[in-house]
mmCIF file of C-alpha atoms in Angstrom:
data_model
loop_
_atom_site.group_PDB
_atom_site.id
_atom_site.type_symbol
_atom_site.label_atom_id
_atom_site.label_comp_id
_atom_site.label_asym_id
_atom_site.label_seq_id
_atom_site.Cartn_x
_atom_site.Cartn_y
_atom_site.Cartn_z
ATOM 1 C CA MET A 161 117.530 -29.245 243.861
ATOM 2 C CA GLY A 162 120.692 -30.319 245.493
ATOM 3 C CA ALA A 163 122.003 -29.415 248.897
ATOM 4 C CA THR A 164 125.168 -31.017 250.134
ATOM 5 C CA PHE A 165 127.032 -30.265 253.309
ATOM 6 C CA ARG A 166 130.297 -30.985 254.929
ATOM 7 C CA LEU A 167 131.935 -29.785 258.118
ATOM 8 C CA ALA A 168 135.719 -29.900 258.265
ATOM 9 C CA PHE A 169 137.609 -29.606 261.471
ATOM 10 C CA ALA A 170 141.135 -30.156 262.450
ATOM 11 C CA ALA A 171 106.346 -45.525 231.183
ATOM 12 C CA LYS A 172 105.033 -46.098 234.680
ATOM 13 C CA THR A 173 105.079 -49.369 236.596
ATOM 14 C CA VAL A 174 102.823 -50.053 239.563
ATOM 15 C CA ILE A 175 104.149 -52.784 241.844
ATOM 16 C CA GLY A 176 101.773 -55.694 242.198
ATOM 17 C CA GLN A 177 99.778 -54.849 239.075
ATOM 18 C CA PRO A 178 100.279 -56.121 235.528
ATOM 19 C CA LEU A 179 101.571 -53.640 232.974
ATOM 20 C CA PRO A 180 98.857 -52.272 230.680
ATOM 21 C CA MET A 181 98.863 -53.044 226.981
ATOM 22 C CA ALA A 182 100.978 -50.668 224.911
ATOM 23 C CA THR A 183 99.081 -47.626 223.670
ATOM 24 C CA LYS A 184 99.868 -45.368 220.757
ATOM 25 C CA LEU A 185 101.301 -42.048 221.880
ATOM 26 C CA PRO A 186 100.532 -38.756 220.157
ATOM 27 C CA SER A 187 103.283 -37.339 217.981
ATOM 28 C CA PRO A 188 105.115 -35.629 219.514
ATOM 29 C CA PRO A 189 104.131 -36.711 223.037
ATOM 30 C CA ARG A 190 103.884 -34.359 226.028
ATOM 31 C CA VAL A 191 106.912 -35.062 228.190
ATOM 32 C CA GLY A 192 107.237 -34.884 231.962
ATOM 33 C CA MET A 193 110.573 -35.112 233.756
ATOM 34 C CA VAL A 194 111.600 -36.462 237.153
ATOM 35 C CA SER A 195 115.149 -35.708 238.336
ATOM 36 C CA LEU A 196 116.610 -37.725 241.197
ATOM 37 C CA GLY A 197 120.001 -37.898 242.877
ATOM 38 C CA CYS A 198 122.880 -35.424 243.136
ATOM 39 C CA PRO A 199 122.998 -31.787 241.906
ATOM 40 C CA LYS A 200 124.674 -32.872 238.670
ATOM 41 C CA ALA A 201 121.555 -34.878 237.757
ATOM 42 C CA LEU A 202 119.515 -31.666 237.883
ATOM 43 C CA VAL A 203 121.913 -29.958 235.485
ATOM 44 C CA ASP A 204 121.769 -32.956 233.152
ATOM 45 C CA SER A 205 117.950 -32.914 233.285
ATOM 46 C CA GLU A 206 117.940 -29.273 232.198
ATOM 47 C CA ARG A 207 120.076 -30.193 229.213
ATOM 48 C CA ILE A 208 117.695 -33.005 228.285
ATOM 49 C CA LEU A 209 114.667 -30.695 228.516
ATOM 50 C CA THR A 210 116.401 -28.048 226.409
ATOM 51 C CA LYS A 211 117.185 -30.642 223.728
ATOM 52 C CA LEU A 212 113.622 -31.979 223.722
ATOM 53 C CA ARG A 213 112.136 -28.482 223.385
ATOM 54 C CA ALA A 214 114.501 -27.732 220.490
ATOM 55 C CA GLU A 215 113.238 -30.858 218.733
ATOM 56 C CA GLY A 216 109.615 -29.799 219.095
ATOM 57 C CA TYR A 217 108.501 -31.772 222.124
ATOM 58 C CA GLU A 218 105.977 -30.154 224.464
ATOM 59 C CA MET A 219 106.803 -30.146 228.164
ATOM 60 C CA SER A 220 104.146 -31.011 230.728
ATOM 61 C CA GLY A 221 103.912 -28.950 233.906
ATOM 62 C CA ASP A 222 102.791 -31.981 235.903
ATOM 63 C CA TYR A 223 103.119 -35.720 235.572
ATOM 64 C CA ALA A 224 99.364 -36.329 235.288
ATOM 65 C CA GLY A 225 99.248 -34.325 232.062
ATOM 66 C CA ALA A 226 102.225 -36.076 230.484
ATOM 67 C CA ASP A 227 102.025 -38.765 227.826
ATOM 68 C CA VAL A 228 105.422 -40.061 228.870
ATOM 69 C CA VAL A 229 107.537 -39.426 231.975
ATOM 70 C CA LEU A 230 111.332 -39.521 231.824
ATOM 71 C CA VAL A 231 113.250 -40.356 234.996
ATOM 72 C CA ASN A 232 116.831 -39.082 235.132
ATOM 73 C CA THR A 233 118.808 -40.448 238.037
ATOM 74 C CA CYS A 234 122.462 -40.804 238.954
ATOM 75 C CA GLY A 235 121.919 -43.795 241.211
ATOM 76 C CA PHE A 236 120.186 -42.149 244.175
ATOM 77 C CA LEU A 237 122.149 -41.870 247.402
ATOM 78 C CA ASP A 238 125.100 -43.999 246.376
ATOM 79 C CA SER A 239 126.087 -41.706 243.517
ATOM 80 C CA ALA A 240 125.557 -38.566 245.599
ATOM 81 C CA LYS A 241 127.793 -40.023 248.266
ATOM 82 C CA GLU A 242 130.389 -40.915 245.627
ATOM 83 C CA GLU A 243 130.390 -37.272 244.515
ATOM 84 C CA MET A 244 130.960 -36.185 248.112
ATOM 85 C CA ASP A 245 133.728 -38.758 248.448
ATOM 86 C CA ASP A 246 135.704 -36.834 245.825
ATOM 87 C CA TYR A 247 135.450 -33.635 247.862
ATOM 88 C CA GLU A 248 136.075 -35.397 251.151
ATOM 89 C CA ASN A 249 139.241 -37.126 249.991
ATOM 90 C CA ARG A 250 140.738 -33.750 249.092
ATOM 91 C CA PHE A 251 140.175 -32.609 252.686
ATOM 92 C CA LEU A 252 141.522 -35.827 254.175
ATOM 93 C CA GLN A 253 144.663 -35.612 252.053
ATOM 94 C CA ARG A 254 145.309 -32.230 253.650
ATOM 95 C CA GLY A 255 144.908 -33.457 257.218
ATOM 96 C CA LEU A 256 141.333 -32.307 257.809
ATOM 97 C CA ALA A 257 138.790 -34.534 259.543
ATOM 98 C CA THR A 258 135.294 -34.322 258.019
ATOM 99 C CA LEU A 259 131.687 -34.820 259.019
ATOM 100 C CA ALA A 260 129.028 -35.038 256.300
ATOM 101 C CA PHE A 261 125.408 -34.856 257.379
ATOM 102 C CA ASP A 262 121.904 -34.698 255.935
ATOM 103 C CA GLY A 263 120.087 -31.690 257.361
ATOM 104 C CA PRO A 264 116.342 -30.926 257.230
ATOM 105 C CA GLY A 265 114.979 -31.520 253.726
ATOM 106 C CA GLN A 266 118.243 -33.073 252.520
ATOM 107 C CA GLY A 267 119.182 -36.582 251.448
ATOM 108 C CA GLU A 268 117.789 -39.296 253.684
ATOM 109 C CA ALA A 269 116.471 -36.685 256.146
ATOM 110 C CA GLU A 270 114.030 -35.235 253.598
ATOM 111 C CA TYR A 271 111.411 -37.829 254.500
ATOM 112 C CA ASP A 272 111.165 -36.741 258.139
ATOM 113 C CA PHE A 273 112.161 -33.065 258.210
ATOM 114 C CA ALA A 274 111.123 -30.091 256.091
ATOM 115 C CA ILE A 275 113.600 -27.659 254.539
ATOM 116 C CA CYS A 276 114.834 -25.221 257.188
ATOM 117 C CA PRO A 277 115.868 -21.811 255.772
ATOM 118 C CA GLU A 278 117.237 -20.844 259.215
ATOM 119 C CA TYR A 279 120.063 -23.317 258.832
ATOM 120 C CA GLU A 280 122.018 -21.979 261.770
ATOM 121 C CA ARG A 281 119.724 -24.156 263.909
ATOM 122 C CA PRO A 282 120.798 -27.607 262.633
ATOM 123 C CA VAL A 283 124.422 -26.438 262.325
ATOM 124 C CA LYS A 284 124.381 -25.382 265.988
ATOM 125 C CA ALA A 285 123.257 -28.901 266.918
ATOM 126 C CA VAL A 286 126.045 -30.441 264.833
ATOM 127 C CA ILE A 287 128.768 -28.275 266.397
ATOM 128 C CA ASP A 288 127.334 -28.951 269.858
ATOM 129 C CA TYR A 289 127.823 -32.644 269.064
ATOM 130 C CA LEU A 290 131.409 -32.068 267.912
ATOM 131 C CA GLU A 291 132.239 -30.306 271.159
ATOM 132 C CA LYS A 292 131.382 -33.480 273.056
ATOM 133 C CA ARG A 293 133.962 -35.503 271.126
ATOM 134 C CA GLN A 294 137.539 -35.923 272.290
ATOM 135 C CA ASP A 295 139.085 -36.914 268.953
ATOM 136 C CA VAL A 296 138.642 -33.612 267.079
ATOM 137 C CA ASP A 297 139.459 -29.971 267.734
ATOM 138 C CA ALA A 298 136.033 -28.324 267.947
ATOM 139 C CA GLY A 299 137.742 -24.958 268.248
ATOM 140 C CA ARG A 300 138.706 -25.097 264.566
ATOM 141 C CA VAL A 301 135.530 -25.792 262.612
ATOM 142 C CA GLY A 302 134.971 -24.935 258.961
ATOM 143 C CA ILE A 303 131.807 -25.352 256.914
ATOM 144 C CA TRP A 304 131.467 -26.213 253.221
ATOM 145 C CA GLY A 305 128.232 -26.232 251.203
ATOM 146 C CA VAL A 306 127.270 -26.742 247.555
ATOM 147 C CA SER A 307 124.130 -25.735 245.594
ATOM 148 C CA LEU A 308 121.413 -25.069 248.175
ATOM 149 C CA GLY A 309 124.130 -25.887 250.688
ATOM 150 C CA GLY A 310 125.936 -22.904 249.198
ATOM 151 C CA TYR A 311 123.255 -20.792 250.861
ATOM 152 C CA TYR A 312 123.057 -22.870 254.024
ATOM 153 C CA ALA A 313 126.790 -22.602 254.807
ATOM 154 C CA PRO A 314 127.023 -18.782 254.836
ATOM 155 C CA ARG A 315 123.612 -18.579 256.495
ATOM 156 C CA ALA A 316 124.986 -20.622 259.397
ATOM 157 C CA ALA A 317 128.145 -18.503 259.473
ATOM 158 C CA CYS A 318 125.995 -15.385 259.934
ATOM 159 C CA PHE A 319 124.990 -16.577 263.398
ATOM 160 C CA GLU A 320 127.320 -19.389 264.483
ATOM 161 C CA THR A 321 130.547 -17.782 265.712
ATOM 162 C CA ARG A 322 132.189 -21.164 266.271
ATOM 163 C CA ILE A 323 132.592 -21.451 262.472
ATOM 164 C CA LYS A 324 136.132 -20.321 261.637
ATOM 165 C CA ALA A 325 135.997 -20.614 257.827
ATOM 166 C CA CYS A 326 133.273 -21.028 255.206
ATOM 167 C CA VAL A 327 133.157 -22.260 251.588
ATOM 168 C CA ALA A 328 130.008 -21.520 249.537
ATOM 169 C CA LEU A 329 129.540 -23.048 246.068
ATOM 170 C CA SER A 330 126.741 -21.837 243.755
ATOM 171 C CA GLY A 331 124.497 -20.728 246.613
ATOM 172 C CA ALA A 332 121.676 -18.187 246.482
ATOM 173 C CA TYR A 333 121.955 -14.787 248.163
ATOM 174 C CA GLU A 334 118.190 -14.619 248.488
ATOM 175 C CA ARG A 335 115.145 -16.301 246.997
ATOM 176 C CA SER A 336 111.735 -14.904 246.144
ATOM 177 C CA ALA A 337 108.250 -16.324 246.532
ATOM 178 C CA SER A 338 108.001 -16.715 242.772
ATOM 179 C CA PHE A 339 109.269 -19.819 240.998
ATOM 180 C CA GLU A 340 108.836 -18.301 237.561
ATOM 181 C CA GLY A 341 111.566 -19.294 235.134
ATOM 182 C CA ARG A 342 112.876 -22.155 237.247
ATOM 183 C CA PRO A 343 112.771 -25.750 235.936
ATOM 184 C CA VAL A 344 109.616 -27.624 236.879
ATOM 185 C CA ILE A 345 111.679 -30.410 238.416
ATOM 186 C CA ASN A 346 113.472 -27.921 240.656
ATOM 187 C CA VAL A 347 110.231 -26.270 241.751
ATOM 188 C CA GLU A 348 108.513 -29.563 242.523
ATOM 189 C CA ALA A 349 111.502 -30.797 244.509
ATOM 190 C CA PHE A 350 111.429 -27.644 246.626
ATOM 191 C CA ARG A 351 107.676 -27.933 247.228
ATOM 192 C CA VAL A 352 107.947 -31.569 248.304
ATOM 193 C CA ARG A 353 111.020 -31.109 250.485
ATOM 194 C CA SER A 354 109.559 -28.058 252.197
ATOM 195 C CA LYS A 355 106.477 -30.176 253.022
ATOM 196 C CA SER A 356 104.281 -27.609 251.239
ATOM 197 C CA ALA A 357 100.876 -28.543 249.859
ATOM 198 C CA THR A 358 100.903 -25.757 247.252
ATOM 199 C CA LEU A 359 103.378 -23.527 245.438
ATOM 200 C CA GLU A 360 101.996 -20.552 247.350
ATOM 201 C CA GLU A 361 102.891 -22.271 250.597
ATOM 202 C CA ALA A 362 106.317 -23.207 249.216
ATOM 203 C CA GLY A 363 106.840 -19.562 248.260
ATOM 204 C CA ARG A 364 106.429 -18.525 251.869
ATOM 205 C CA VAL A 365 109.247 -20.910 252.782
ATOM 206 C CA SER A 366 111.373 -19.696 249.869
ATOM 207 C CA VAL A 367 111.336 -16.023 250.916
ATOM 208 C CA ARG A 368 112.804 -16.995 254.287
ATOM 209 C CA MET A 369 115.980 -17.967 252.429
ATOM 210 C CA SER A 370 117.896 -14.725 252.488
ATOM 211 C CA LEU A 371 121.299 -13.362 253.438
ATOM 212 C CA LYS A 372 120.231 -9.772 252.863
ATOM 213 C CA GLY A 373 121.023 -7.598 255.856
ATOM 214 C CA ILE A 374 122.706 -10.429 257.776
ATOM 215 C CA ALA A 375 125.672 -11.331 255.553
ATOM 216 C CA LYS A 376 127.526 -8.493 257.282
ATOM 217 C CA ASN A 377 127.596 -10.741 260.356
ATOM 218 C CA ILE A 378 130.015 -13.090 258.582
ATOM 219 C CA THR A 379 133.388 -12.186 260.052
ATOM 220 C CA CYS A 380 135.171 -15.487 259.450
ATOM 221 C CA PRO A 381 137.108 -15.958 256.179
ATOM 222 C CA ILE A 382 134.853 -17.064 253.320
ATOM 223 C CA TYR A 383 135.573 -18.523 249.858
ATOM 224 C CA ILE A 384 132.722 -18.061 247.360
ATOM 225 C CA VAL A 385 132.523 -19.903 244.019
ATOM 226 C CA ALA A 386 130.072 -19.273 241.155
ATOM 227 C CA GLY A 387 129.816 -19.918 237.418
ATOM 228 C CA THR A 388 128.816 -17.415 234.742
ATOM 229 C CA ARG A 389 126.639 -20.012 232.967
ATOM 230 C CA ASP A 390 124.730 -21.128 236.059
ATOM 231 C CA ARG A 391 121.035 -21.137 235.112
ATOM 232 C CA LEU A 392 119.794 -21.996 238.607
ATOM 233 C CA THR A 393 121.730 -19.443 240.649
ATOM 234 C CA PRO A 394 123.151 -16.477 238.679
ATOM 235 C CA HIS A 395 126.706 -15.535 239.627
ATOM 236 C CA THR A 396 125.437 -12.103 240.693
ATOM 237 C CA HIS A 397 124.224 -13.774 243.907
ATOM 238 C CA ALA A 398 127.836 -14.602 244.770
ATOM 239 C CA GLU A 399 128.877 -11.028 244.063
ATOM 240 C CA LYS A 400 126.184 -9.652 246.376
ATOM 241 C CA LEU A 401 127.283 -11.960 249.178
ATOM 242 C CA ALA A 402 130.943 -11.045 248.711
ATOM 243 C CA ALA A 403 130.100 -7.343 248.841
ATOM 244 C CA GLU A 404 128.317 -7.665 252.193
ATOM 245 C CA VAL A 405 130.517 -9.922 254.314
ATOM 246 C CA SER A 406 132.703 -8.281 256.940
ATOM 247 C CA GLY A 407 135.538 -10.806 257.049
ATOM 248 C CA PRO A 408 138.250 -11.740 254.537
ATOM 249 C CA CYS A 409 136.688 -12.926 251.267
ATOM 250 C CA VAL A 410 137.832 -14.801 248.177
ATOM 251 C CA LEU A 411 135.364 -14.494 245.297
ATOM 252 C CA SER A 412 135.931 -16.871 242.363
ATOM 253 C CA VAL A 413 133.501 -16.300 239.472
ATOM 254 C CA ILE A 414 134.478 -18.901 236.897
ATOM 255 C CA GLU A 415 133.844 -17.985 233.278
ATOM 256 C CA GLY A 416 131.766 -20.667 231.554
ATOM 257 C CA GLY A 417 131.026 -22.532 234.767
ATOM 258 C CA ASN A 418 127.605 -24.163 235.127
ATOM 259 C CA HIS A 419 125.724 -24.881 238.345
ATOM 260 C CA VAL A 420 128.228 -26.026 240.989
ATOM 261 C CA VAL A 421 130.838 -25.515 238.218
ATOM 262 C CA ASN A 422 130.888 -29.289 237.729
ATOM 263 C CA ASN A 423 132.036 -28.763 234.142
ATOM 264 C CA LEU A 424 135.188 -26.946 235.351
ATOM 265 C CA TRP A 425 135.677 -28.664 238.691
ATOM 266 C CA TYR A 426 139.471 -28.415 238.436
ATOM 267 C CA ARG A 427 139.162 -24.640 238.822
ATOM 268 C CA TYR A 428 138.052 -24.791 242.458
ATOM 269 C CA ARG A 429 138.094 -28.188 244.191
ATOM 270 C CA ASP A 430 141.780 -28.377 245.127
ATOM 271 C CA GLN A 431 141.910 -24.608 245.537
ATOM 272 C CA THR A 432 139.113 -24.527 248.123
ATOM 273 C CA ALA A 433 140.562 -27.548 249.943
ATOM 274 C CA ASP A 434 143.977 -25.856 250.179
ATOM 275 C CA TRP A 435 142.359 -22.644 251.357
ATOM 276 C CA LEU A 436 140.268 -24.358 254.028
ATOM 277 C CA ALA A 437 143.273 -26.259 255.386
ATOM 278 C CA THR A 438 145.199 -22.998 255.628
ATOM 279 C CA GLN A 439 142.364 -21.173 257.391
ATOM 280 C CA LEU A 440 142.034 -23.938 259.967
ATOM 281 C CA GLY A 441 145.766 -23.984 260.642
ATOM 282 C CA VAL A 442 146.584 -27.408 259.243
ATOM 283 C CA ALA A 443 150.233 -27.813 258.275
ATOM 284 C CA GLN A 444 150.854 -28.580 254.602
ATOM 285 C CA ARG A 445 151.678 -32.194 253.808
#
């Protein structure tokens, strides 16, 4: 489960213990999967699981019941930050200053703060901070979010009138209490990051993630991106959001795009950066 944010404004090893002797695994073994790092790693993990199932491997719902655990990682925080560097440079090239931050349940903040569905709260604190600075124009603030951040950004725009433009990539319109059909790795990440002891408890957090009935409060311009092959967040979520907002809206549903449309990134990255610069009144360079 990835959630990335940006604000623009003008076999197991136990440390300290010897490794056990090799044991013979059943054929085929039950496989567990751990996915770490940026949103792209989650998409890659889904592909791996699909391939393993097609070849007859049995998936384990928890790590304790697995004969072998695969860890798929893109390099932890460094790689995630490299991915954000690509987005950020597009903003900087257009004259936009940027502020990237880890909110509750995200990145390095996940260890201390639980996921906060009411994301207007942390965004308010961030904009309050910007207003105290003298080197940026806090009167022209835009917000950009990807994956779970694609829900957080419009959620904040529903309540925070200081946001003048919003970009939402592959975000959910609303979530349910049920995790049925979602990848185990995605479900477990949500449970852990919401600081929930059980899936039932995590479900109560999940249902608080909704734009239903409040998306109409979004009066600032919004650019919404979704992919037709997104298995985590169906593109119909983007269509529901676009139908409810009250302000100017660009809806880009990209045929064949996966989650975050990373496989067709050239269809939206420069386009959304150009759009955001225009909305915030930055002269073209």
